[in-house]
């Protein structure tokens, strides 16, 4: 987890919004085909729809968040689900607290 990659990922309003939505998925999304969003995550198509962007742009934003270690992904059938990596986010908070 490189701090510069984290800062780059967080420097975009839409990517920040994705992280905020994924913090409380039940408030921002309707469950996809009976999936528990808190344990599995939110389907990429739901994130794309909420962002009002093309799927390629939304996927690019999600990839940046994934590379920065801020989210995790799980593939179930033909769908990909995303959720926050709370452990990594806690480490980032500790980094700010202790080193920056």
PDB file of C-alpha atoms in Angstrom:
ATOM      1  CA  UNK A   1       0.000   0.000   0.000  1.00  0.00           C
ATOM      2  CA  UNK A   2       1.832   3.062  -1.309  1.00  0.00           C
ATOM      3  CA  UNK A   3       0.693   6.414   0.130  1.00  0.00           C
ATOM      4  CA  UNK A   4       1.070   8.158  -3.232  1.00  0.00           C
ATOM      5  CA  UNK A   5      -1.286   5.626  -4.887  1.00  0.00           C
ATOM      6  CA  UNK A   6      -3.805   6.148  -2.108  1.00  0.00           C
ATOM      7  CA  UNK A   7      -3.662   9.928  -2.518  1.00  0.00           C
ATOM      8  CA  UNK A   8      -4.032   9.616  -6.282  1.00  0.00           C
ATOM      9  CA  UNK A   9      -7.056   7.345  -5.860  1.00  0.00           C
ATOM     10  CA  UNK A  10      -8.666   9.757  -3.409  1.00  0.00           C
ATOM     11  CA  UNK A  11      -8.007  12.825  -5.553  1.00  0.00           C
ATOM     12  CA  UNK A  12     -11.115  12.267  -7.677  1.00  0.00           C
ATOM     13  CA  UNK A  13     -14.579  13.220  -6.438  1.00  0.00           C
ATOM     14  CA  UNK A  14     -16.294  10.227  -8.056  1.00  0.00           C
ATOM     15  CA  UNK A  15     -13.839   7.753  -6.527  1.00  0.00           C
ATOM     16  CA  UNK A  16     -14.361   9.351  -3.116  1.00  0.00           C
ATOM     17  CA  UNK A  17     -18.106   9.071  -3.666  1.00  0.00           C
ATOM     18  CA  UNK A  18     -17.777   5.363  -4.451  1.00  0.00           C
ATOM     19  CA  UNK A  19     -15.937   4.813  -1.159  1.00  0.00           C
ATOM     20  CA  UNK A  20     -18.608   6.752   0.726  1.00  0.00           C
ATOM     21  CA  UNK A  21     -21.407   4.728  -0.886  1.00  0.00           C
ATOM     22  CA  UNK A  22     -19.626   1.446  -0.152  1.00  0.00           C
ATOM     23  CA  UNK A  23     -19.276   2.413   3.508  1.00  0.00           C
ATOM     24  CA  UNK A  24     -23.053   2.053   3.870  1.00  0.00           C
ATOM     25  CA  UNK A  25     -24.204   0.052   0.857  1.00  0.00           C
ATOM     26  CA  UNK A  26     -27.674  -0.595   2.307  1.00  0.00           C
ATOM     27  CA  UNK A  27     -28.338   3.161   2.286  1.00  0.00           C
ATOM     28  CA  UNK A  28     -27.241   3.708  -1.289  1.00  0.00           C
ATOM     29  CA  UNK A  29     -28.015   0.544  -3.269  1.00  0.00           C
ATOM     30  CA  UNK A  30     -30.726  -2.066  -3.687  1.00  0.00           C
ATOM     31  CA  UNK A  31     -29.409  -5.622  -3.122  1.00  0.00           C
ATOM     32  CA  UNK A  32     -28.495  -7.387  -6.360  1.00  0.00           C
ATOM     33  CA  UNK A  33     -30.220 -10.760  -6.797  1.00  0.00           C
ATOM     34  CA  UNK A  34     -30.350 -11.477  -3.065  1.00  0.00           C
ATOM     35  CA  UNK A  35     -26.657 -10.698  -2.451  1.00  0.00           C
ATOM     36  CA  UNK A  36     -25.744  -9.436   1.032  1.00  0.00           C
ATOM     37  CA  UNK A  37     -24.006  -6.199   0.129  1.00  0.00           C
ATOM     38  CA  UNK A  38     -22.268  -5.911   3.497  1.00  0.00           C
ATOM     39  CA  UNK A  39     -20.440  -9.217   3.108  1.00  0.00           C
ATOM     40  CA  UNK A  40     -20.167  -9.605  -0.678  1.00  0.00           C
ATOM     41  CA  UNK A  41     -20.288  -6.061  -2.007  1.00  0.00           C
ATOM     42  CA  UNK A  42     -22.108  -4.052  -4.636  1.00  0.00           C
ATOM     43  CA  UNK A  43     -22.377  -5.074  -8.285  1.00  0.00           C
ATOM     44  CA  UNK A  44     -20.350  -2.989 -10.714  1.00  0.00           C
ATOM     45  CA  UNK A  45     -23.489  -2.290 -12.761  1.00  0.00           C
ATOM     46  CA  UNK A  46     -25.152  -0.657  -9.749  1.00  0.00           C
ATOM     47  CA  UNK A  47     -22.129   1.562  -9.138  1.00  0.00           C
ATOM     48  CA  UNK A  48     -22.024   2.491 -12.829  1.00  0.00           C
ATOM     49  CA  UNK A  49     -25.703   3.416 -12.793  1.00  0.00           C
ATOM     50  CA  UNK A  50     -25.380   5.523  -9.646  1.00  0.00           C
ATOM     51  CA  UNK A  51     -22.339   7.367 -11.030  1.00  0.00           C
ATOM     52  CA  UNK A  52     -24.243   8.108 -14.269  1.00  0.00           C
ATOM     53  CA  UNK A  53     -21.105   7.242 -16.235  1.00  0.00           C
ATOM     54  CA  UNK A  54     -20.129   4.672 -18.810  1.00  0.00           C
ATOM     55  CA  UNK A  55     -19.223   1.233 -17.537  1.00  0.00           C
ATOM     56  CA  UNK A  56     -15.663   1.650 -18.827  1.00  0.00           C
ATOM     57  CA  UNK A  57     -15.146   4.856 -16.802  1.00  0.00           C
ATOM     58  CA  UNK A  58     -16.689   3.333 -13.671  1.00  0.00           C
ATOM     59  CA  UNK A  59     -14.547   0.211 -14.096  1.00  0.00           C
ATOM     60  CA  UNK A  60     -11.448   2.369 -14.502  1.00  0.00           C
ATOM     61  CA  UNK A  61     -12.271   4.215 -11.256  1.00  0.00           C
ATOM     62  CA  UNK A  62     -12.860   0.926  -9.437  1.00  0.00           C
ATOM     63  CA  UNK A  63      -9.552  -0.445 -10.728  1.00  0.00           C
ATOM     64  CA  UNK A  64      -7.724   2.608  -9.370  1.00  0.00           C
ATOM     65  CA  UNK A  65      -9.364   2.123  -5.962  1.00  0.00           C
ATOM     66  CA  UNK A  66      -8.507  -1.582  -6.098  1.00  0.00           C
ATOM     67  CA  UNK A  67      -4.843  -0.951  -6.953  1.00  0.00           C
ATOM     68  CA  UNK A  68      -4.638   1.551  -4.087  1.00  0.00           C
ATOM     69  CA  UNK A  69      -5.884  -1.187  -1.754  1.00  0.00           C
ATOM     70  CA  UNK A  70      -9.048   0.657  -0.756  1.00  0.00           C
ATOM     71  CA  UNK A  71     -11.565  -1.871  -2.042  1.00  0.00           C
ATOM     72  CA  UNK A  72     -11.853  -5.618  -2.610  1.00  0.00           C
ATOM     73  CA  UNK A  73     -13.553  -7.517  -5.373  1.00  0.00           C
ATOM     74  CA  UNK A  74     -15.454 -10.781  -5.553  1.00  0.00           C
ATOM     75  CA  UNK A  75     -16.633 -12.488  -8.702  1.00  0.00           C
ATOM     76  CA  UNK A  76     -19.851 -14.512  -8.530  1.00  0.00           C
ATOM     77  CA  UNK A  77     -20.948 -15.985 -11.841  1.00  0.00           C
ATOM     78  CA  UNK A  78     -20.909 -13.244 -14.441  1.00  0.00           C
ATOM     79  CA  UNK A  79     -21.035 -10.430 -11.871  1.00  0.00           C
ATOM     80  CA  UNK A  80     -18.246  -8.599 -10.074  1.00  0.00           C
ATOM     81  CA  UNK A  81     -18.932  -7.127  -6.643  1.00  0.00           C
ATOM     82  CA  UNK A  82     -16.948  -4.435  -4.863  1.00  0.00           C
ATOM     83  CA  UNK A  83     -16.700  -3.540  -1.199  1.00  0.00           C
ATOM     84  CA  UNK A  84     -14.434  -1.430   0.954  1.00  0.00           C
ATOM     85  CA  UNK A  85     -11.353  -3.026   2.461  1.00  0.00           C
ATOM     86  CA  UNK A  86     -11.953  -1.836   6.007  1.00  0.00           C
ATOM     87  CA  UNK A  87      -8.694  -3.312   7.306  1.00  0.00           C
ATOM     88  CA  UNK A  88      -6.692  -1.391   4.684  1.00  0.00           C
ATOM     89  CA  UNK A  89      -8.634   1.802   5.399  1.00  0.00           C
ATOM     90  CA  UNK A  90      -7.833   1.427   9.095  1.00  0.00           C
ATOM     91  CA  UNK A  91      -4.132   1.074   8.216  1.00  0.00           C
ATOM     92  CA  UNK A  92      -4.374   4.250   6.131  1.00  0.00           C
ATOM     93  CA  UNK A  93      -5.947   6.066   9.084  1.00  0.00           C
ATOM     94  CA  UNK A  94      -3.083   4.825  11.266  1.00  0.00           C
ATOM     95  CA  UNK A  95      -0.603   6.034   8.650  1.00  0.00           C
ATOM     96  CA  UNK A  96      -2.107   9.525   8.843  1.00  0.00           C
ATOM     97  CA  UNK A  97      -2.170   9.414  12.618  1.00  0.00           C
ATOM     98  CA  UNK A  98       1.374   8.172  13.105  1.00  0.00           C
ATOM     99  CA  UNK A  99       3.430   9.234  10.100  1.00  0.00           C
ATOM    100  CA  UNK A 100       1.886  12.148   8.262  1.00  0.00           C
TER     101      UNK A 100
END
